[in-house]
Tab-separated table of C-alpha atoms and ligand atoms in Angstrom:
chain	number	residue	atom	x	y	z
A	1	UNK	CA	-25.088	11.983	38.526
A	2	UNK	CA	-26.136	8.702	38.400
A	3	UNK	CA	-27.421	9.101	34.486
A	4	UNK	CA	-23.700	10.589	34.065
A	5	UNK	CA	-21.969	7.374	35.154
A	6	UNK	CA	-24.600	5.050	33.155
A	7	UNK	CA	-23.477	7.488	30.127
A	8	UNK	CA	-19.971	7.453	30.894
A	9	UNK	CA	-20.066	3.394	31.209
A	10	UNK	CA	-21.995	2.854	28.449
A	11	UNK	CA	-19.763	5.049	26.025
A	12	UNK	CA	-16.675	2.727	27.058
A	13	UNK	CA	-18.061	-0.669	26.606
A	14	UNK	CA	-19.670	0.981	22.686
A	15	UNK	CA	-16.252	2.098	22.548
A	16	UNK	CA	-14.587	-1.477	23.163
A	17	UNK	CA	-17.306	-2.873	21.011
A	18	UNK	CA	-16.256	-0.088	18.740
A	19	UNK	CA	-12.436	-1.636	18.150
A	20	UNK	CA	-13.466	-5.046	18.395
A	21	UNK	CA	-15.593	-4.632	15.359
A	22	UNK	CA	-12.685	-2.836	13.814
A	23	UNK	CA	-10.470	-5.126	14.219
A	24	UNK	CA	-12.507	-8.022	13.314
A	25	UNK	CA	-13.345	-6.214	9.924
A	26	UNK	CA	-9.688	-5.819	9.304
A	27	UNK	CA	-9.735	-9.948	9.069
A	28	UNK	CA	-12.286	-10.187	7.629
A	29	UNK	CA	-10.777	-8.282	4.608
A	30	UNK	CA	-8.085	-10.427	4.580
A	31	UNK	CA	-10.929	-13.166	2.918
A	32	UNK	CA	-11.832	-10.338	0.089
A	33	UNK	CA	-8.291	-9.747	-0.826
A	34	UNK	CA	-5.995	-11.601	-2.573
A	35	UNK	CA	-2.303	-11.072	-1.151
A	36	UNK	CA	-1.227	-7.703	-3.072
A	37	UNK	CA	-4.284	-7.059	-4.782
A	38	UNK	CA	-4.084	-4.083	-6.994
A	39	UNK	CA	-7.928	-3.289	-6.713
A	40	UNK	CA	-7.829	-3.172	-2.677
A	41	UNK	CA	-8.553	0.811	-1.835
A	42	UNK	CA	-5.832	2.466	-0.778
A	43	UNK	CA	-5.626	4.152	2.718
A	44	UNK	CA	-6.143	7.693	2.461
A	45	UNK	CA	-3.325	10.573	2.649
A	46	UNK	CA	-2.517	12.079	5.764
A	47	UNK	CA	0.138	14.639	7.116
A	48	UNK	CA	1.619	13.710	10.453
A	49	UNK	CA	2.309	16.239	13.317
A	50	UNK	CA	5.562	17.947	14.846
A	51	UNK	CA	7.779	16.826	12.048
A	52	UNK	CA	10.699	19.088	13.655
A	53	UNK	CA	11.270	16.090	15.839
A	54	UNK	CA	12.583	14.541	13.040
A	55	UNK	CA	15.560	16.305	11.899
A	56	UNK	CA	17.801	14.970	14.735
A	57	UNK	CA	17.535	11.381	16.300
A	58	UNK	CA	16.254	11.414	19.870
A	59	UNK	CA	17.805	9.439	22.829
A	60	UNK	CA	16.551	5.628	23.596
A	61	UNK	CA	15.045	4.959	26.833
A	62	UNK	CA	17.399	3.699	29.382
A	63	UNK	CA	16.682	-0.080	29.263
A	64	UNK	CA	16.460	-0.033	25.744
A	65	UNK	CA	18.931	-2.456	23.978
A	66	UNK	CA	20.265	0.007	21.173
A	67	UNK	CA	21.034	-2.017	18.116
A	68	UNK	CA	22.826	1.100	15.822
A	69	UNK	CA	23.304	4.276	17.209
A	70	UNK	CA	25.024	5.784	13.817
A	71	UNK	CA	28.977	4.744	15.395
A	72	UNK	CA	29.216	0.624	14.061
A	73	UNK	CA	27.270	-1.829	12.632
A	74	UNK	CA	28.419	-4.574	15.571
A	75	UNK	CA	24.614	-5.912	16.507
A	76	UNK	CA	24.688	-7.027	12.684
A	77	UNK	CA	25.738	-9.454	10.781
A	78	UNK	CA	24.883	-11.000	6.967
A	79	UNK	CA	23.328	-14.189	6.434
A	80	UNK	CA	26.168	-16.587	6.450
A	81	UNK	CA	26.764	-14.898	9.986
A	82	UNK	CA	30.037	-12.805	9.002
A	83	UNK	CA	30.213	-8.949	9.322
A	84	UNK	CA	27.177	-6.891	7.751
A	85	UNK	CA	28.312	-5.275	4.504
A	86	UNK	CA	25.714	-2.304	4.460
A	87	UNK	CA	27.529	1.421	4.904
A	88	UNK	CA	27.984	3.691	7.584
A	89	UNK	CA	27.251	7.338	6.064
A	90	UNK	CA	27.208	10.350	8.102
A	91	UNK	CA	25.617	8.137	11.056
A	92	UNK	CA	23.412	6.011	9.117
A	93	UNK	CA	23.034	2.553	8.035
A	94	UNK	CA	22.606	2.454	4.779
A	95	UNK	CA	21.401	-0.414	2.260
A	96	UNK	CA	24.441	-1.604	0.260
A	97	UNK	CA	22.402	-3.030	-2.896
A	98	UNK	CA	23.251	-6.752	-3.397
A	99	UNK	CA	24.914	-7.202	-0.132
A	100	UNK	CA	21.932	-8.934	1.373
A	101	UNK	CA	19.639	-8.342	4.092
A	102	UNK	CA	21.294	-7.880	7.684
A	103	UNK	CA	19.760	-9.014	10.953
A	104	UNK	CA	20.989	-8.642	14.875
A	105	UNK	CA	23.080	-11.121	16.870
A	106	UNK	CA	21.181	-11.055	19.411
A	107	UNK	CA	17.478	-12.412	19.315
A	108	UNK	CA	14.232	-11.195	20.559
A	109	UNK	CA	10.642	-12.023	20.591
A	110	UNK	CA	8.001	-10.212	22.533
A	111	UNK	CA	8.726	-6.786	22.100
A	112	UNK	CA	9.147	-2.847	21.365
A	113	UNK	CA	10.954	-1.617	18.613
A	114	UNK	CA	11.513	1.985	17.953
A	115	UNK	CA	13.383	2.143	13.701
A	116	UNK	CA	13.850	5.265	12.420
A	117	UNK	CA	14.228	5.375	8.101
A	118	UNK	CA	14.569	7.768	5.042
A	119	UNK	CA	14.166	7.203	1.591
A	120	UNK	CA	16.189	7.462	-1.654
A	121	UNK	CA	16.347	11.635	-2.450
A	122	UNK	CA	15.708	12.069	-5.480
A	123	UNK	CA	13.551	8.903	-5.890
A	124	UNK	CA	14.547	6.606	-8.307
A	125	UNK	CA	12.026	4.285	-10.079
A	126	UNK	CA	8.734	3.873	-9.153
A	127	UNK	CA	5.946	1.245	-7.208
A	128	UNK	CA	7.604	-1.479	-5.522
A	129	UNK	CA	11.072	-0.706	-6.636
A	130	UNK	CA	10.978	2.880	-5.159
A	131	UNK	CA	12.921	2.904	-1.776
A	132	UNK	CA	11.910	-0.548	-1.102
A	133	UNK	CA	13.426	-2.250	2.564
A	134	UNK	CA	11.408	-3.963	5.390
A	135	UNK	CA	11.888	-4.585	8.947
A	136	UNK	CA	11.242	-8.362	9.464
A	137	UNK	CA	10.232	-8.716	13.166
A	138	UNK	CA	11.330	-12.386	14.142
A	139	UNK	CA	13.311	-12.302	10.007
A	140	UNK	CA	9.714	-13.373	9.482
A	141	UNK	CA	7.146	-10.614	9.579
A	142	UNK	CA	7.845	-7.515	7.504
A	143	UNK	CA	6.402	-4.350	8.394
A	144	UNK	CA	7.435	-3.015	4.737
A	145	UNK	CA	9.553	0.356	4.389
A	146	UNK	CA	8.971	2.077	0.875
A	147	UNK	CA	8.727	5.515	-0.472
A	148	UNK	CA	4.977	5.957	-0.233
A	149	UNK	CA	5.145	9.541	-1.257
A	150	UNK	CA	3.330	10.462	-4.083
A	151	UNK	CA	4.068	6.854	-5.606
A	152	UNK	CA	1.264	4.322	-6.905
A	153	UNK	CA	1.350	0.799	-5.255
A	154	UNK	CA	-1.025	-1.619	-3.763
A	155	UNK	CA	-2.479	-1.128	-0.886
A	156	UNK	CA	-0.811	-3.888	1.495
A	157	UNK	CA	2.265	-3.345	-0.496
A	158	UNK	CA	3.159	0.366	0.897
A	159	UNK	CA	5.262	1.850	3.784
A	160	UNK	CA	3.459	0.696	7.179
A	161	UNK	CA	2.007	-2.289	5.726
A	162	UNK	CA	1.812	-5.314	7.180
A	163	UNK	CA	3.237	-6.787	3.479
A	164	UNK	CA	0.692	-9.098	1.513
A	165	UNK	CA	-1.698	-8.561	4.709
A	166	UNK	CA	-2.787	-5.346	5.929
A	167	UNK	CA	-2.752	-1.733	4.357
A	168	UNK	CA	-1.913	0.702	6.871
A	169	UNK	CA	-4.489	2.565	8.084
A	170	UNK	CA	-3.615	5.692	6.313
A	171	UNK	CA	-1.012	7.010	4.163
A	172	UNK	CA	0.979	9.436	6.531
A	173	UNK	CA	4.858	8.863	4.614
A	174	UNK	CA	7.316	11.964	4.160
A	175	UNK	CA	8.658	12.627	1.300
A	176	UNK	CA	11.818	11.003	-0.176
A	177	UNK	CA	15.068	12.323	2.150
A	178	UNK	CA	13.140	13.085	5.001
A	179	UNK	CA	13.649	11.155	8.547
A	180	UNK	CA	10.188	8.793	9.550
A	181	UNK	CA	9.951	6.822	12.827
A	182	UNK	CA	8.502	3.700	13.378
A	183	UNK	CA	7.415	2.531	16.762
A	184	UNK	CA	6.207	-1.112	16.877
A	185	UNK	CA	4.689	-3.383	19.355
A	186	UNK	CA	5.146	-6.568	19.122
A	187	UNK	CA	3.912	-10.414	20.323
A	188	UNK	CA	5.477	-12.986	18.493
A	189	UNK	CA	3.684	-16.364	17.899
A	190	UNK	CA	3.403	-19.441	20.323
A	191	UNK	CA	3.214	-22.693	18.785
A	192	UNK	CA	2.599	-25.926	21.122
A	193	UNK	CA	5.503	-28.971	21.356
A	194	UNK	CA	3.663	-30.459	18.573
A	195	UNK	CA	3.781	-27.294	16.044
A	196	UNK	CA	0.608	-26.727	16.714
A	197	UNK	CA	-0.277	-22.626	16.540
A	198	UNK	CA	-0.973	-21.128	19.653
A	199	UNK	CA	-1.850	-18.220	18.866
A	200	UNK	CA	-0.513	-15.856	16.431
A	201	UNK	CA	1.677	-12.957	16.104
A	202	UNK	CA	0.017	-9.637	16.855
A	203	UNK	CA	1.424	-6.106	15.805
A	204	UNK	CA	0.830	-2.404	16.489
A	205	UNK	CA	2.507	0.105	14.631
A	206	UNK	CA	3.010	3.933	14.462
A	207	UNK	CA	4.811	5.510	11.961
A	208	UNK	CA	5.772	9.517	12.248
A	209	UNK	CA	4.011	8.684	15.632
A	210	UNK	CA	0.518	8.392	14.056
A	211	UNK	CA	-1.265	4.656	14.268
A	212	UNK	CA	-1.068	2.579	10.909
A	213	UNK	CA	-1.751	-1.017	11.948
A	214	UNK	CA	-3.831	-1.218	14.908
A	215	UNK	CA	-3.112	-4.892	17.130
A	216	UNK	CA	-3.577	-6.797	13.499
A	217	UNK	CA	-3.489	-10.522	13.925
A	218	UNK	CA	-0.766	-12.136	11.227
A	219	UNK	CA	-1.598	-14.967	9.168
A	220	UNK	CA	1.545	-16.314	9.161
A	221	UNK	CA	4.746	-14.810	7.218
A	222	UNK	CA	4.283	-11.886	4.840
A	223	UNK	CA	4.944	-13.436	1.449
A	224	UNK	CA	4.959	-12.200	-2.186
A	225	UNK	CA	1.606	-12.357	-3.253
A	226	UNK	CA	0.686	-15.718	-0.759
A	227	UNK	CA	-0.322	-15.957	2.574
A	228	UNK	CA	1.603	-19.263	3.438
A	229	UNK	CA	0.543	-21.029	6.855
A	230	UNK	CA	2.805	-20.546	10.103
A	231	UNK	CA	5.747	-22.528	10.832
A	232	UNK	CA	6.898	-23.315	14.182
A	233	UNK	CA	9.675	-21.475	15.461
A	234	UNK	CA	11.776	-20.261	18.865
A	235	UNK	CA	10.074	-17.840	21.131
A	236	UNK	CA	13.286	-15.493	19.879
A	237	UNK	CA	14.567	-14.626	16.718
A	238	UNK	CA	16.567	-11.910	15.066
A	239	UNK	CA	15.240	-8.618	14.017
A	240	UNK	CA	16.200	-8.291	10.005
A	241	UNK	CA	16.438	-5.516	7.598
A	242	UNK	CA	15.681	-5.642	3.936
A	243	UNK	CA	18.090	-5.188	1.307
A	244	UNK	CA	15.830	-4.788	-2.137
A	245	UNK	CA	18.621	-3.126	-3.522
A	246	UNK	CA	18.098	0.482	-3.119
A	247	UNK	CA	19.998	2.713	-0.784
A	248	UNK	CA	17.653	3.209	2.013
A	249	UNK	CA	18.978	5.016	5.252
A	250	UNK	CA	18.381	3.711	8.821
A	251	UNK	CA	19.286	5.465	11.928
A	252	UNK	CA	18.685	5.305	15.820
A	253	UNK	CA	17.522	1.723	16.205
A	254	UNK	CA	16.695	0.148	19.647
A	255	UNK	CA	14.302	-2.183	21.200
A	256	UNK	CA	13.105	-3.265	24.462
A	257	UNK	CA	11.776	-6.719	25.175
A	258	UNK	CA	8.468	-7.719	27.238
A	259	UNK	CA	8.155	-10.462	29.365
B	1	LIG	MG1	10.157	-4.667	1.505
């Protein structure tokens, strides 16, 4: 009995040492690649479970603050501050090209975001410009959204990337037309009165409910090919969505905030 426990104790602190290495070798890749380096491996292709869940949007939890629900566009608005411009199709949001990105009235740090997206069916173009959008945690952090199926980019470049950072862990995108999820955890930055950095922003993400960045550290804001330093900003900001121009759909979005 006693040799159990010592087994059973032992297996969980290897285990914690386990993800600590993980995670530290996940930074430590950041020093052998270059923001969007096309010779960084890929993550390897994966089919998620239960994708019947998909074909209709489930219900938020109840203290969930639901920012589109597939009736109005009012949490939105466009970058000068007036009404978003993207459409409302059949219940989803969708990317008006040229229109600019859109981001929430309200503000939000800390938190849990639940996004659900679908790509451009049939896919036009191909690499970056394929079903290219983003969710920018804080309008600073983009967790990118592209059609990763069957389409050649680099690695930190595709759907469930941490953009110009970290790959996803592996590739587990539906095709083009078909619903994903993304569930995201969130911890924005802390910067002292001085600007100093506190500590940085942290994410965990799941997309089609398997895990594709596992409590990554940020370097700062996702970039195009640069890693610039943090800046200092509020504890809350908006939540944005990309426009890049092609027509991607977005339905059932809600978060809930820690403390
Ligand atoms: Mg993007």
């Amino acid at each position: 009995m006693r040799f159990v426990i010592l087994m059973a104790a032992f297996s969980v602190v290897t285990g914690l040492a386990q993800s600590a290495d993980e995670s530290a070798d996940r930074e430590k890749a950041l020093k052998r690649w270059k923001a969007n380096d096309v010779t960084r491996p890929v993550p390897p292709v994966i089919t998620p479970g239960t994708p019947s869940m998909r074909e209709k949007p489930g219900a938020p939890p109840s203290d969930a603050v639901v920012l589109f629900d597939g009736k109005d566009l009012s949490q939105w608005q466009n970058n000068k501050g007036g009404p978003a411009r993207w459409k409302l199709v059949d219940g989803a949001l969708v990317v008006a090209p040229g229109t600019g990105d859109i981001h929430t009235r309200q503000a939000f740090g800390d938190c849990q975001l639940h996004v659900e997206w679908a790509e451009p069916n049939p896919p036009q173009e191909t690499d970056q410009a394929r079903g290219n959008s983003g969710v920018y945690l804080m309008s600073r952090y983009e967790l990118q959204v592209l059609d990763s199926y069957q389409n050649k980019t680099y690695a930190d470049g595709q759907a469930g990337a941490i953009y110009g950072q970290f790959p996803p862990l592996v590739n587990v995108s539906l095709p083009p037309g078909v619903w994903q999820t993304y569930d995201v955890v969130f911890h924005g930055p802390r910067f002292a009165a001085d600007g100093k950095l506190l500590r940085p922003a942290r994410i965990t993400v799941l997309q089609n409910g398997v895990l594709v960045e596992d409590n990554v550290s940020l370097t700062g804001p996702t970039d195009y090919q640069a890693r610039p330093p943090y800046k200092p900003h509020p504890e809350k900001m908006p939540l944005l969505l990309q426009d890049h121009d092609q027509p991607v759909r977005f339905r059932n979005i809600w978060i809930r905030e820690l403390n």
